[in-house]
PDB file of C-alpha atoms in Angstrom:
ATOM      1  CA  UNK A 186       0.000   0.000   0.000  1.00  0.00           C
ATOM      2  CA  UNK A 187       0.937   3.395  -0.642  1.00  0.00           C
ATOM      3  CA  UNK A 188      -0.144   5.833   2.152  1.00  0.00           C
ATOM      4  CA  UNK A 189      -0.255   9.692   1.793  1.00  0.00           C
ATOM      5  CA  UNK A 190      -1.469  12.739   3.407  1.00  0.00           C
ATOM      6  CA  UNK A 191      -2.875  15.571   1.475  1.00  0.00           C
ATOM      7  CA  UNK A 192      -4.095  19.263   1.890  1.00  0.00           C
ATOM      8  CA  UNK A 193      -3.418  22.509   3.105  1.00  0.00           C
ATOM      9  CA  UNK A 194      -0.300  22.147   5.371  1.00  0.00           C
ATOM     10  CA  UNK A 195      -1.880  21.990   9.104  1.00  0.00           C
ATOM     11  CA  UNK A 196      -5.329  20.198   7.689  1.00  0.00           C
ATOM     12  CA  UNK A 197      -3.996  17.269   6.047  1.00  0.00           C
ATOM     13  CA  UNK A 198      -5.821  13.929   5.195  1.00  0.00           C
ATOM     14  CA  UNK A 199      -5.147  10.788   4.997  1.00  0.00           C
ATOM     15  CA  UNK A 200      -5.401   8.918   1.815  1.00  0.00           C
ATOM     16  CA  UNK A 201      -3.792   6.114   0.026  1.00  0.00           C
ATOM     17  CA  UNK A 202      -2.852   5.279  -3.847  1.00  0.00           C
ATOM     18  CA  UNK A 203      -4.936   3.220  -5.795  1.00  0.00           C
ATOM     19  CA  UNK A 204      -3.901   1.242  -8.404  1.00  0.00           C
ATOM     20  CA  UNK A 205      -4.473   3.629 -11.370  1.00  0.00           C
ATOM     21  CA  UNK A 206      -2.586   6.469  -9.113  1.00  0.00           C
ATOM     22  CA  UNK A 207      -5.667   8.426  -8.302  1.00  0.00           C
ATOM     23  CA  UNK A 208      -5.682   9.522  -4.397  1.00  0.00           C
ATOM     24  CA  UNK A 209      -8.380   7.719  -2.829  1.00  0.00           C
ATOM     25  CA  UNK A 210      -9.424   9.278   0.690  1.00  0.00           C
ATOM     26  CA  UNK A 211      -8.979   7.311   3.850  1.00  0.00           C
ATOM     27  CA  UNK A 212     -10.858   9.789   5.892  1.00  0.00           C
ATOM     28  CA  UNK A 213     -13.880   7.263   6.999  1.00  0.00           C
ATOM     29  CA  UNK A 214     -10.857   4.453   8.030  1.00  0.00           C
ATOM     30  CA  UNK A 215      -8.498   6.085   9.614  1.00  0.00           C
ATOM     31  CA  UNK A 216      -7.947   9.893  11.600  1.00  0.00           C
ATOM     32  CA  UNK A 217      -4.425  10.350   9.976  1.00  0.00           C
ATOM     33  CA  UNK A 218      -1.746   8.197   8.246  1.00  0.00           C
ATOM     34  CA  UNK A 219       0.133   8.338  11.799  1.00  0.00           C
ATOM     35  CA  UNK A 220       0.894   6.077  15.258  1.00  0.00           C
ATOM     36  CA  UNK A 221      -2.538   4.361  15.313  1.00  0.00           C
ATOM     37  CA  UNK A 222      -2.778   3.730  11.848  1.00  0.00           C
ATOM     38  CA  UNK A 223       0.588   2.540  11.060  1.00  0.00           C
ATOM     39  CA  UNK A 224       0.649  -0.270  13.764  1.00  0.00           C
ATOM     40  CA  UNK A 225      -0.177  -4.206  12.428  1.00  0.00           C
ATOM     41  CA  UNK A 226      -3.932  -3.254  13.748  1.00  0.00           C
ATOM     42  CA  UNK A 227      -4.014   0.159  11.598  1.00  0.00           C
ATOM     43  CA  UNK A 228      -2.451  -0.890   8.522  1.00  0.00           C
ATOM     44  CA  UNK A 229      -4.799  -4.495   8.877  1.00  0.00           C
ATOM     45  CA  UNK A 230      -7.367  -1.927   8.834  1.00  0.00           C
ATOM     46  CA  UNK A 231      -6.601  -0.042   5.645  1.00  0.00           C
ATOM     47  CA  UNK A 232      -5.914  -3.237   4.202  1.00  0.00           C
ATOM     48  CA  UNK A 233      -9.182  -4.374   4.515  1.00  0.00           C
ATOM     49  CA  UNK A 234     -10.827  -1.817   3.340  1.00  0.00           C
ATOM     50  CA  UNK A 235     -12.573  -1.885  -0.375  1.00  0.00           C
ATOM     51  CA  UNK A 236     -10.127   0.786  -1.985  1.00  0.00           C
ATOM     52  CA  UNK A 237     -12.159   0.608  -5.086  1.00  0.00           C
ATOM     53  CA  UNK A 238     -15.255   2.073  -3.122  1.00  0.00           C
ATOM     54  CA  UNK A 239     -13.492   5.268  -1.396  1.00  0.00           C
ATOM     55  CA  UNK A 240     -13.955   8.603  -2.499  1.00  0.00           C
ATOM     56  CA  UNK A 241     -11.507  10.080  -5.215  1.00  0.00           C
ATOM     57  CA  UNK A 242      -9.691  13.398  -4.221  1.00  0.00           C
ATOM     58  CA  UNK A 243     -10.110  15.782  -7.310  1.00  0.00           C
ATOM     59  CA  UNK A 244      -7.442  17.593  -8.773  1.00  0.00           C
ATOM     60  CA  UNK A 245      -3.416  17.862  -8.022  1.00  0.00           C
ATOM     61  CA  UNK A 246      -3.608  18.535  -3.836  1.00  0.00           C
ATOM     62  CA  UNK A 247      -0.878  19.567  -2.216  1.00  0.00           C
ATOM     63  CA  UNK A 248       0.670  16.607  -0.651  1.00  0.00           C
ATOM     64  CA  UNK A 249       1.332  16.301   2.754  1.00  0.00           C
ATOM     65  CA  UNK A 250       4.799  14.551   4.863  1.00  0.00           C
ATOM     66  CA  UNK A 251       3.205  11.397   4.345  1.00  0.00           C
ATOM     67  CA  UNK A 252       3.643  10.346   7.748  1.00  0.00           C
ATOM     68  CA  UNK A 253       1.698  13.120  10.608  1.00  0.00           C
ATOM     69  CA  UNK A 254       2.256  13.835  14.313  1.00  0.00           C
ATOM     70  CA  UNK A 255       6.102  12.407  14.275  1.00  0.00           C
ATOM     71  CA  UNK A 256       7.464  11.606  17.298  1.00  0.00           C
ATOM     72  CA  UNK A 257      11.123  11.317  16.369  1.00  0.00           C
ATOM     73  CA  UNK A 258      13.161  11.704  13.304  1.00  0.00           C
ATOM     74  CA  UNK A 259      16.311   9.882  14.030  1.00  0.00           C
ATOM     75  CA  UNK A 260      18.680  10.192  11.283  1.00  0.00           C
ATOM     76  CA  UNK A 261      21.861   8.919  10.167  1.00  0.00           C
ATOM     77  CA  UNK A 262      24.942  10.427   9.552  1.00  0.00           C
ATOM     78  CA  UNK A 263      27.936   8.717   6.757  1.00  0.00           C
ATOM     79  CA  UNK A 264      26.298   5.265   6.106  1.00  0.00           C
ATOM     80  CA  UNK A 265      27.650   5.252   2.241  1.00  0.00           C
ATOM     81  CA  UNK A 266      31.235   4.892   2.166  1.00  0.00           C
ATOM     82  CA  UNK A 267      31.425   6.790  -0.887  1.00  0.00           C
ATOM     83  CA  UNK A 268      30.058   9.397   0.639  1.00  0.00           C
ATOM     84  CA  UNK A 269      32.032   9.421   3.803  1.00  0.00           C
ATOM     85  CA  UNK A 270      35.092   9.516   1.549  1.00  0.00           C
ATOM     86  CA  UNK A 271      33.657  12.622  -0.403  1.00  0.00           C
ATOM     87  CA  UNK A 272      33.306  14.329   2.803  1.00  0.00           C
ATOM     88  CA  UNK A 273      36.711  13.352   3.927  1.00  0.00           C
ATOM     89  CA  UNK A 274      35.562  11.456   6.978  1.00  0.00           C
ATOM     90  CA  UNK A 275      36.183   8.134   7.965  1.00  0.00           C
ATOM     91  CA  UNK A 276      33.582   5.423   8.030  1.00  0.00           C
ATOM     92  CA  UNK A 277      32.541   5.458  11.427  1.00  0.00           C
ATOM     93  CA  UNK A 278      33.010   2.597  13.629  1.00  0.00           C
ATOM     94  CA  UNK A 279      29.119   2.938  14.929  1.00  0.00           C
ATOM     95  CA  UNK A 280      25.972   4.475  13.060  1.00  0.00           C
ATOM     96  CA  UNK A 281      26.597   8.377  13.341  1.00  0.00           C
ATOM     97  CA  UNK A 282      23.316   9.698  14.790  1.00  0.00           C
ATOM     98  CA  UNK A 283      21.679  13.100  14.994  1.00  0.00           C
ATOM     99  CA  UNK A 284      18.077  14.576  15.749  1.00  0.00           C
ATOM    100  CA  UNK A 285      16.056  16.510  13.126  1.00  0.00           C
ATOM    101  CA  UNK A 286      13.487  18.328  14.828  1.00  0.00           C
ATOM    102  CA  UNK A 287      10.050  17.595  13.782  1.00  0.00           C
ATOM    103  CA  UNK A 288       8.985  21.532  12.958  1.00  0.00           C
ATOM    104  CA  UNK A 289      11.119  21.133  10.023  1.00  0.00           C
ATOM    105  CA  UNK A 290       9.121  17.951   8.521  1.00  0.00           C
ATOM    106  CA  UNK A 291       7.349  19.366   5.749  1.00  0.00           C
ATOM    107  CA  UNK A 292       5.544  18.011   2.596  1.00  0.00           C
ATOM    108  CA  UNK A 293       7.170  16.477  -0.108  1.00  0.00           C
ATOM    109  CA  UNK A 294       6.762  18.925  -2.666  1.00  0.00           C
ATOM    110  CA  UNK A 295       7.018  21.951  -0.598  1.00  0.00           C
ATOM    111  CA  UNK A 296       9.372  24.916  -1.330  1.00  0.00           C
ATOM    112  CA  UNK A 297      12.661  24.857   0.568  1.00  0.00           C
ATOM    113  CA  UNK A 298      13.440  28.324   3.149  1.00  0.00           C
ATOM    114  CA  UNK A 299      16.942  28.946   2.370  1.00  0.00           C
ATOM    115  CA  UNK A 300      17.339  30.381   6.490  1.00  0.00           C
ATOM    116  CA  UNK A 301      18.479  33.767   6.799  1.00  0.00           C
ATOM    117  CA  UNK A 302      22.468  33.790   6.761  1.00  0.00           C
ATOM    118  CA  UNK A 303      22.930  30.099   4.593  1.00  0.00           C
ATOM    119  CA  UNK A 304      25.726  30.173   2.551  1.00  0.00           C
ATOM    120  CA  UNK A 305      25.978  26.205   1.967  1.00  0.00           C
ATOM    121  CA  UNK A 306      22.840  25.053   1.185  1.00  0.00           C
ATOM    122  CA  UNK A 307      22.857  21.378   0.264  1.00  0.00           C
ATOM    123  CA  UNK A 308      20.389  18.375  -0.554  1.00  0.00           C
ATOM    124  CA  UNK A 309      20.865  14.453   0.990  1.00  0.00           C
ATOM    125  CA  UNK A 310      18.658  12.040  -0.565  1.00  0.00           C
ATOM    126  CA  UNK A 311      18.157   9.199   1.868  1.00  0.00           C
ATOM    127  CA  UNK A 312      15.771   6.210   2.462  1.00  0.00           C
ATOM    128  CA  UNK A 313      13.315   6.683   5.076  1.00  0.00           C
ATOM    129  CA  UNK A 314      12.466   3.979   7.554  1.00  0.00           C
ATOM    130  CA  UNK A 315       9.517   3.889   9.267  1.00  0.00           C
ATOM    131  CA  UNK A 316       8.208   2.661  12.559  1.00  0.00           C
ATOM    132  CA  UNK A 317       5.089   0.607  13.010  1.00  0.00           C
ATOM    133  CA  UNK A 318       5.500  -1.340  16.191  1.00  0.00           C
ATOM    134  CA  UNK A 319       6.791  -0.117  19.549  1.00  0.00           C
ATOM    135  CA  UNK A 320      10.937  -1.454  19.250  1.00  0.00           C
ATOM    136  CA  UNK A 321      13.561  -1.719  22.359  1.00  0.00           C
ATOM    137  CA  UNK A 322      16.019  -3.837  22.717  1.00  0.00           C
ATOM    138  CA  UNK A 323      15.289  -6.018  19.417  1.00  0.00           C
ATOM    139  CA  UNK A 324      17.073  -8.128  17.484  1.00  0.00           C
ATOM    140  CA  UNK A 325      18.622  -7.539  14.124  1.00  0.00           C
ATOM    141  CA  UNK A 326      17.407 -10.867  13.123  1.00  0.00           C
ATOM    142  CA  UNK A 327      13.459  -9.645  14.227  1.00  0.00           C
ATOM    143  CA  UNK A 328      13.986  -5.499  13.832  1.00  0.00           C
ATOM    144  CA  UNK A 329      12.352  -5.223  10.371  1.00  0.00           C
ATOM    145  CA  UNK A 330       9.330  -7.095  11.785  1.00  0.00           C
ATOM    146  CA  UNK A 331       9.110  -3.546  13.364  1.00  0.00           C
ATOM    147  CA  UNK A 332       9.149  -1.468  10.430  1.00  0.00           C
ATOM    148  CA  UNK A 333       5.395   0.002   8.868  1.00  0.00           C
ATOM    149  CA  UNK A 334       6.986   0.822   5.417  1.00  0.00           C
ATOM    150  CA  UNK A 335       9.627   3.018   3.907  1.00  0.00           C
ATOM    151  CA  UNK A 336       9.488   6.414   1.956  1.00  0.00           C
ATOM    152  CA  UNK A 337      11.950   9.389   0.448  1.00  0.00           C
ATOM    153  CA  UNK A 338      13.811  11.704   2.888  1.00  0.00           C
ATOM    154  CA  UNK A 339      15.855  15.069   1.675  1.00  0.00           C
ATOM    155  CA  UNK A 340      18.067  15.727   4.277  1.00  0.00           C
ATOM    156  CA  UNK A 341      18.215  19.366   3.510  1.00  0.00           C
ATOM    157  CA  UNK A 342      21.332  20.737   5.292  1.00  0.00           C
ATOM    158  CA  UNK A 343      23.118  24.010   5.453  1.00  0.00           C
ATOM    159  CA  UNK A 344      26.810  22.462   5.933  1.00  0.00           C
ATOM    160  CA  UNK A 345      28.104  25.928   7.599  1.00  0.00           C
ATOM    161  CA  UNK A 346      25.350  25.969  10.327  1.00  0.00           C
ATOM    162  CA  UNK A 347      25.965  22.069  10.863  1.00  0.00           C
ATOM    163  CA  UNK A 348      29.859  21.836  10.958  1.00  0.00           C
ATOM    164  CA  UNK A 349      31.388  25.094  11.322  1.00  0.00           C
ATOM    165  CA  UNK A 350      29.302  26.749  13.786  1.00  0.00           C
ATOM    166  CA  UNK A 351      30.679  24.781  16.889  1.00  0.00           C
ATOM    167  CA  UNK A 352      28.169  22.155  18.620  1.00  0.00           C
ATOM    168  CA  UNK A 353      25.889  19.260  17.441  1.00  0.00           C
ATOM    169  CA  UNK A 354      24.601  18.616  13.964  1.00  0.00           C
ATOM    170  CA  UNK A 355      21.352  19.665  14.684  1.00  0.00           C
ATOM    171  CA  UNK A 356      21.175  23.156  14.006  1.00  0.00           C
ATOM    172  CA  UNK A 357      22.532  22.705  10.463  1.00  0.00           C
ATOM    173  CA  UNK A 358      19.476  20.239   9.836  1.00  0.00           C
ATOM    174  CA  UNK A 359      16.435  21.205  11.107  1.00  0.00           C
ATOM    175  CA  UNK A 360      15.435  24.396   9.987  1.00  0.00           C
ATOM    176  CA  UNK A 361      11.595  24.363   8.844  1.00  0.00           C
ATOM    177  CA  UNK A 362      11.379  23.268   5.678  1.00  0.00           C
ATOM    178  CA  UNK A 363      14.558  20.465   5.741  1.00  0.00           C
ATOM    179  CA  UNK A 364      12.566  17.722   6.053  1.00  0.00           C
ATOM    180  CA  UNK A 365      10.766  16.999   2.945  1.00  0.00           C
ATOM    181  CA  UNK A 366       9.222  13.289   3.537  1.00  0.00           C
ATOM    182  CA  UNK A 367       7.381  11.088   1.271  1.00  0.00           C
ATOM    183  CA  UNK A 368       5.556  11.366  -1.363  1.00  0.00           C
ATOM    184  CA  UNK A 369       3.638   8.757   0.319  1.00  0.00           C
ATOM    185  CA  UNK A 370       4.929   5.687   3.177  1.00  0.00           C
ATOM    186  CA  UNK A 371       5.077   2.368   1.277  1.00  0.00           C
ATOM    187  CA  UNK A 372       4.252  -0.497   3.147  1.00  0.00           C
ATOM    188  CA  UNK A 373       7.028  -3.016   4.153  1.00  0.00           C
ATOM    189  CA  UNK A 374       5.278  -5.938   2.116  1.00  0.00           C
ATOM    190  CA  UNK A 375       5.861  -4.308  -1.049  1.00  0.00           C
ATOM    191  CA  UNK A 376       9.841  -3.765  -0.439  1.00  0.00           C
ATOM    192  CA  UNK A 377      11.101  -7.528   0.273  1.00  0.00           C
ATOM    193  CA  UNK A 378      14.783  -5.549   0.123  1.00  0.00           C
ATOM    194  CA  UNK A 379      15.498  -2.641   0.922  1.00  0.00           C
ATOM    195  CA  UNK A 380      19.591  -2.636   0.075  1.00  0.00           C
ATOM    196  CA  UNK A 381      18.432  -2.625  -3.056  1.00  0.00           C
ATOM    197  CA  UNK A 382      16.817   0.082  -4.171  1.00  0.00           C
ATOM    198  CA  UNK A 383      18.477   2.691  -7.054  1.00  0.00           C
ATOM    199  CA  UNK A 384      18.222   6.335  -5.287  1.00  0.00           C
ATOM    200  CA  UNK A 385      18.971   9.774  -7.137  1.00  0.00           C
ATOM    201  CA  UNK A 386      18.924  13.555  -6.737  1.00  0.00           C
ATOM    202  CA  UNK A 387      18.770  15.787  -9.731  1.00  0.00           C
ATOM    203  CA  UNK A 388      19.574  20.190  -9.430  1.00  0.00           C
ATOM    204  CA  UNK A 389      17.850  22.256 -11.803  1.00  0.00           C
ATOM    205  CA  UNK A 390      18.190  18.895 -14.468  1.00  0.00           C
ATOM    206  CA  UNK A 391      21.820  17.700 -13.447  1.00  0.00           C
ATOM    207  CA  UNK A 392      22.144  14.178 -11.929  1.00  0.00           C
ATOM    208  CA  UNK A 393      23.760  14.950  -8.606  1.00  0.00           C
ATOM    209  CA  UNK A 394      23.208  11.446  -7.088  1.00  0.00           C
ATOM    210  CA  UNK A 395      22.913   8.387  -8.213  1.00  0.00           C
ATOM    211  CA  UNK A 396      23.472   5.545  -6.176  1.00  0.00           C
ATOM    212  CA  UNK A 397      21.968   2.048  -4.837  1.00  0.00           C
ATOM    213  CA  UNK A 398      21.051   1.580  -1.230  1.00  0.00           C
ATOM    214  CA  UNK A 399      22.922  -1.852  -1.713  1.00  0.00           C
ATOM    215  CA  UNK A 400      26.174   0.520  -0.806  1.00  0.00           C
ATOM    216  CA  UNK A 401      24.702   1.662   2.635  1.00  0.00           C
ATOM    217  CA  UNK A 402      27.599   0.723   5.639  1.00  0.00           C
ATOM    218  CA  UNK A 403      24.538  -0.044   8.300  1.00  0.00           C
ATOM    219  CA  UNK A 404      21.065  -1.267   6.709  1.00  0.00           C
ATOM    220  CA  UNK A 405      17.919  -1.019   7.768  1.00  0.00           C
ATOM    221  CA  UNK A 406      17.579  -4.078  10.282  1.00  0.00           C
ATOM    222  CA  UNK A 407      20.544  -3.111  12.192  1.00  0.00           C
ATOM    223  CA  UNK A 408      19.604   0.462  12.364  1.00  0.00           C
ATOM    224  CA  UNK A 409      16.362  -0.522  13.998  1.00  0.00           C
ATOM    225  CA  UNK A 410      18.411  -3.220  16.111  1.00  0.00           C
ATOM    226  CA  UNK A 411      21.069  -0.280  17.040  1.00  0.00           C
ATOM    227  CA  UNK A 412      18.860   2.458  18.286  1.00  0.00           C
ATOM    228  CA  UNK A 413      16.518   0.594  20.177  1.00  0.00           C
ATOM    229  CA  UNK A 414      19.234  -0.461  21.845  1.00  0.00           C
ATOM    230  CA  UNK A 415      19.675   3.191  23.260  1.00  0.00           C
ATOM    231  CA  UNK A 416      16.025   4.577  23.370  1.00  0.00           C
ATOM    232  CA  UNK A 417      12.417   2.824  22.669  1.00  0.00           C
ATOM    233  CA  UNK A 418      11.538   3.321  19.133  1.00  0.00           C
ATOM    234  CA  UNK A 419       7.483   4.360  18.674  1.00  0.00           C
ATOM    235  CA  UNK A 420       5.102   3.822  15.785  1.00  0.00           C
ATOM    236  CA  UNK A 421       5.359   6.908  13.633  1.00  0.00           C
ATOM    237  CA  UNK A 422       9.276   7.858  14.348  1.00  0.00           C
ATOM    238  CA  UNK A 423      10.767   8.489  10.741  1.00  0.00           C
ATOM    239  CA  UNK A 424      14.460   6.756  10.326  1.00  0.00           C
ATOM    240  CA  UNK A 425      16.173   8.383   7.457  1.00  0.00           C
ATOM    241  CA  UNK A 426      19.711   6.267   6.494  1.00  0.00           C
ATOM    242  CA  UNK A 427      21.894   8.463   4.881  1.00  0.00           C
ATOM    243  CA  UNK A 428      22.725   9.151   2.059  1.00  0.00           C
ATOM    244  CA  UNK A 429      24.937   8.116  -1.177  1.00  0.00           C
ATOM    245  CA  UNK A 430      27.798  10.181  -2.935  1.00  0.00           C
ATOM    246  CA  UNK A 431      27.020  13.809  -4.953  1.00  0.00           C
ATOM    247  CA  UNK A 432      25.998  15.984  -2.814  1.00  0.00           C
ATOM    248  CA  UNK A 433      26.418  19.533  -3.144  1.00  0.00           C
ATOM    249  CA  UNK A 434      29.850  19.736  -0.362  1.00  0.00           C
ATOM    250  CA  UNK A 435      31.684  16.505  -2.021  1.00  0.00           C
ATOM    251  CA  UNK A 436      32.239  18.951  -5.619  1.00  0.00           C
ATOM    252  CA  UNK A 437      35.837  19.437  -6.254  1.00  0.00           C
ATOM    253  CA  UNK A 438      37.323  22.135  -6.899  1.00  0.00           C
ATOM    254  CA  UNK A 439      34.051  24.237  -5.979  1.00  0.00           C
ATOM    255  CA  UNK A 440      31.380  23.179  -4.097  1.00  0.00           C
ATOM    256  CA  UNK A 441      27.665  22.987  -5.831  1.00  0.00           C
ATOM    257  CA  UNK A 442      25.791  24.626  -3.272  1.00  0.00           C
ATOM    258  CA  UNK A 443      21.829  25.717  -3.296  1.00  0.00           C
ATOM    259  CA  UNK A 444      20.387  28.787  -3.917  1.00  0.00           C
ATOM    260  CA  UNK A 445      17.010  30.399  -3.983  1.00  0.00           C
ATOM    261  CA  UNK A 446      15.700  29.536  -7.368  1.00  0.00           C
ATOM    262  CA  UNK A 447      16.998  26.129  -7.605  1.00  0.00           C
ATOM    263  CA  UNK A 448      15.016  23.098  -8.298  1.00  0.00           C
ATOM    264  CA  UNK A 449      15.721  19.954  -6.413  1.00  0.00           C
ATOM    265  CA  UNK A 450      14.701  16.470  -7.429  1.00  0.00           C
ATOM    266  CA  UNK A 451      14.905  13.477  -5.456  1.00  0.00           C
ATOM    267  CA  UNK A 452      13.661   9.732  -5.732  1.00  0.00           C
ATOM    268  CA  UNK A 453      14.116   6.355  -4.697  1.00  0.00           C
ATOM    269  CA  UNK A 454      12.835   3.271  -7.155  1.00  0.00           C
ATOM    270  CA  UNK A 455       9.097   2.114  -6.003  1.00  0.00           C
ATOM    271  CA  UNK A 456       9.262   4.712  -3.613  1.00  0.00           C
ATOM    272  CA  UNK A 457       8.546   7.992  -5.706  1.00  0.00           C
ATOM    273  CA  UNK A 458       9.814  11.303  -6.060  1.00  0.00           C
ATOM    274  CA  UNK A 459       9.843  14.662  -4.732  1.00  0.00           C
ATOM    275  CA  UNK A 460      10.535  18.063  -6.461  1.00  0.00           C
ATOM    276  CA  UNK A 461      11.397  21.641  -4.057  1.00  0.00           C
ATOM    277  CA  UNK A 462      12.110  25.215  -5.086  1.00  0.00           C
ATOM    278  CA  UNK A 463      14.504  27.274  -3.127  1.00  0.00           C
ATOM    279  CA  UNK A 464      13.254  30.089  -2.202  1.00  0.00           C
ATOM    280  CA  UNK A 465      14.634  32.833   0.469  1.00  0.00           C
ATOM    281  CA  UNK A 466      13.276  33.270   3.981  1.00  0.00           C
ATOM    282  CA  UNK A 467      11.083  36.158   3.778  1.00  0.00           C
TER     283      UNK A 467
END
């Protein structure tokens, strides 16, 4: 299944992708594509359901993060080693983890805020795990038993806030607008692999990125096994993995950073695409 929110940002509803890719509306099943929904008993729910028979949303809507209320957003820092290597870091001995905070979640489509003072802009496709089952202490043998589905992440990051401001990460990647997420959460029955997935970015029609998840350092079922090792993982928290080599930083001699008036594109295969316009904080 293919699960989406869509609307006005604020008012979103849920919905879900039929199989003629017409937005049917999950309003009478479910509140919201969020915790309740995406546990076994939520998405058993939407399962059963007679797709066919739901209302179809008019129009193009404005879509929605495709998963609402996040609790967490747990992300991962160098898990390609080609992109540690453009970035002239080592791999890390243990998954590299930061917080992006959830006000700057937005929908997938959404125009990127280039903050007031950015002068390195970048973009970080990444897969996007996420949580349907409440995880701590699992196994890496049992930890994608956890998992509701996957979707697209960008990573939007302004490199001098992040690494040459002093401090954590987290300032550099989580002002509102850096979290474009979905189009829509697909559920983990329809991805039997997820290390294997191609995943690109395109700038204003260049190929940036163009990698496989197959060359991640840490997958998926020890990520899940890893964290909840540290802290309970709850239905709803959004995972994204890193991402691959081409990113605006790795560009020798010069840099290819963002600016307002650049279009980003970003997809993963069977997983869909996004598209953002910079544009500069008003």
């Amino acid at each position: 299944m293919k699960l989406l929110r869509y609307g006005a940002p604020g008012a979103e509803k849920p919905g879900i992708l039929d199989g003629d890719g017409k937005i049917r509306d999950l309003s009478g099943i479910v509140e919201d594509i969020d915790a309740a929904a995406l546990s076994p008993e939520g998405l058993a729910k939407i399962a059963a359901a007679d797709i066919g028979s739901l209302p179809v949303v008019d129009g193009d809507p404005r879509l929605g993060a495709c998963v609402g209320k996040v609790g967490k957003m747990i992300c991962v820092g160098l898990n390609y080693s080609d992109h540690a290597a453009e970035s002239g870091m080592e791999v890390p001995p243990e998954p590299i983890i930061f917080m992006k905070a959830t006000s700057a979640i937005c929908g997938p489509n959404d125009d990127t805020v280039v903050p007031r003072g950015s002068k390195k802009l970048d973009y970080e496709v990444e897969l996007g795990i996420v949580i349907g089952k409440k995880a701590k202490y699992v196994s890496e043998a049992e930890a994608l038993d956890y998992v509701a589905g996957y979707c697209v992440v960008n990573d939007v990051s302004e490199r001098e806030f992040q690494a040459e401001r002093s401090g954590q990460w987290t300032k550099g990647k989580s002002c509102d607008t850096f979290g474009p997420t979905g189009p829509w959460m697909v559920t983990r029955d329809e991805i039997p692999n997820p290390q294997e997935l191609g995943i690109w970015a395109k700038v204003n029609g260049e190929f940036r990125q163009n990698g496989n998840t197959n060359t991640m350092v840490y997958g998926p079922a020890f990520l899940v096994h890893y964290l909840s090792q540290f802290f309970t993982l709850e239905p709803g928290d959004v995972i994204p993995t890193g991402t691959p080599p081409g990113v605006g930083m790795g560009f020798k001699p010069e840099p290819k950073y963002l600016k307002a008036g650049d279009v980003v594109e970003l997809g993963i295969d069977g997983l869909g695409a996004q598209r953002q316009t910079c544009v500069a904080d008003s």
